PDB file of C-alpha atoms in Angstrom:
ATOM      1  CA  MET A   1      -0.253  -0.052   0.047  1.00 96.00           C
ATOM      2  CA  ILE A   2       1.130   3.290  -0.839  1.00 98.00           C
ATOM      3  CA  LYS A   3       0.138   6.681   0.790  1.00 98.00           C
ATOM      4  CA  VAL A   4      -0.811   9.515  -1.898  1.00 98.00           C
ATOM      5  CA  THR A   5      -2.634  12.985  -1.549  1.00 98.00           C
ATOM      6  CA  THR A   6      -5.658  13.779  -4.390  1.00 98.00           C
ATOM      7  CA  LEU A   7      -6.011  16.867  -5.565  1.00 97.00           C
ATOM      8  CA  ASP A   8      -8.418  18.490  -2.974  1.00 97.00           C
ATOM      9  CA  ARG A   9      -5.577  17.514  -0.449  1.00 97.00           C
ATOM     10  CA  ARG A  10      -7.211  13.963   0.920  1.00 98.00           C
ATOM     11  CA  GLU A  11      -4.428  11.867   1.845  1.00 98.00           C
ATOM     12  CA  ILE A  12      -5.652   8.195   0.626  1.00 98.00           C
ATOM     13  CA  ILE A  13      -4.042   4.829   0.616  1.00 98.00           C
ATOM     14  CA  LEU A  14      -3.745   2.575  -2.773  1.00 97.00           C
ATOM     15  CA  ASN A  15      -3.041  -1.098  -2.903  1.00 97.00           C
ATOM     16  CA  ALA A  16       0.164  -0.719  -5.299  1.00 96.00           C
ATOM     17  CA  GLU A  17      -0.026  -4.035  -6.935  1.00 96.00           C
ATOM     18  CA  LEU A  18      -3.437  -2.550  -8.586  1.00 98.00           C
ATOM     19  CA  ILE A  19      -1.416   0.238 -10.580  1.00 98.00           C
ATOM     20  CA  GLU A  20      -1.884  -0.404 -13.834  1.00 98.00           C
ATOM     21  CA  ARG A  21      -0.919   2.706 -15.542  1.00 98.00           C
ATOM     22  CA  LEU A  22       0.716   6.317 -14.631  1.00 98.00           C
ATOM     23  CA  GLU A  23       0.079   9.320 -16.662  1.00 98.00           C
ATOM     24  CA  SER A  24       1.288  12.901 -16.146  1.00 97.00           C
ATOM     25  CA  VAL A  25      -1.027  15.441 -18.084  1.00 94.00           C
ATOM     26  CA  PRO A  26       0.424  17.846 -16.144  1.00 90.00           C
ATOM     27  CA  GLU A  27      -1.031  16.263 -12.676  1.00 95.00           C
ATOM     28  CA  THR A  28      -0.579  12.464 -12.147  1.00 98.00           C
ATOM     29  CA  VAL A  29      -3.189  10.211 -13.375  1.00 98.00           C
ATOM     30  CA  ILE A  30      -3.463   6.647 -11.848  1.00 98.00           C
ATOM     31  CA  THR A  31      -5.202   4.187 -13.535  1.00 98.00           C
ATOM     32  CA  LEU A  32      -6.140   0.936 -11.568  1.00 98.00           C
ATOM     33  CA  THR A  33      -6.467  -2.434 -12.769  1.00 98.00           C
ATOM     34  CA  SER A  34     -10.564  -1.698 -12.383  1.00 98.00           C
ATOM     35  CA  GLY A  35     -10.327   1.170 -14.889  1.00 98.00           C
ATOM     36  CA  LYS A  36     -10.596   3.925 -12.050  1.00 98.00           C
ATOM     37  CA  LYS A  37      -8.636   6.812 -12.270  1.00 98.00           C
ATOM     38  CA  VAL A  38      -6.966   9.010  -9.283  1.00 98.00           C
ATOM     39  CA  LEU A  39      -5.811  12.418  -9.793  1.00 98.00           C
ATOM     40  CA  VAL A  40      -2.734  12.674  -7.233  1.00 98.00           C
ATOM     41  CA  THR A  41      -0.249  15.637  -6.464  1.00 97.00           C
ATOM     42  CA  GLN A  42       2.945  13.589  -6.526  1.00 98.00           C
ATOM     43  CA  THR A  43       4.686  13.288  -9.616  1.00 98.00           C
ATOM     44  CA  VAL A  44       5.217  10.087 -11.853  1.00 98.00           C
ATOM     45  CA  ASP A  45       8.599   9.829 -10.257  1.00 98.00           C
ATOM     46  CA  GLU A  46       7.750  10.183  -6.620  1.00 98.00           C
ATOM     47  CA  ILE A  47       4.795   7.157  -7.139  1.00 98.00           C
ATOM     48  CA  ILE A  48       7.103   4.904  -9.036  1.00 98.00           C
ATOM     49  CA  ALA A  49       9.662   5.492  -5.824  1.00 98.00           C
ATOM     50  CA  ARG A  50       6.908   4.773  -3.726  1.00 98.00           C
ATOM     51  CA  VAL A  51       5.957   1.465  -5.275  1.00 98.00           C
ATOM     52  CA  ILE A  52       9.487   0.605  -5.191  1.00 98.00           C
ATOM     53  CA  ALA A  53      10.173   1.392  -1.538  1.00 97.00           C
ATOM     54  CA  TYR A  54       6.672  -0.648  -0.514  1.00 97.00           C
ATOM     55  CA  ARG A  55       7.871  -3.612  -2.871  1.00 96.00           C
ATOM     56  CA  ARG A  56      11.241  -3.720  -0.665  1.00 95.00           C
ATOM     57  CA  GLN A  57       9.667  -3.587   2.306  1.00 94.00           C
ATOM     58  CA  ILE A  58       7.680  -6.684   1.429  1.00 92.00           C
ATOM     59  CA  LEU A  59      10.571  -8.408   0.104  1.00 92.00           C
ATOM     60  CA  GLN A  60      12.750  -7.815   3.374  1.00 91.00           C
ATOM     61  CA  GLN A  61       9.897  -8.968   5.743  1.00 87.00           C
ATOM     62  CA  ALA A  62       9.361 -12.247   3.632  1.00 85.00           C
ATOM     63  CA  SER A  63      13.371 -12.303   3.768  1.00 82.00           C
ATOM     64  CA  SER A  64      13.312 -12.210   7.338  1.00 80.00           C
ATOM     65  CA  GLN A  65      10.538 -14.766   8.082  1.00 75.00           C
ATOM     66  CA  ASP A  66      12.607 -17.356   5.976  1.00 67.00           C
ATOM     67  CA  GLU A  67      15.564 -16.368   8.444  1.00 68.00           C
ATOM     68  CA  VAL A  68      13.434 -17.162  11.251  1.00 63.00           C
ATOM     69  CA  LYS A  69      12.434 -20.628   9.957  1.00 59.00           C
TER      70      LYS A  69
END
């Protein structure tokens, strides 16, 4: 999950796994696999960085759990 800010300044949490496409027109449009579009204040690069950080966290948690076993 990643935190983003909508154009009306609401913070929302999106499931990063459901992001299909990012567009910059000039605001950032996130298109989800459901077809729903979300306009956010973050740039495409910021969204990409948040998705990468989210996935790293998931992989680190999985790796830590493997070490415990």
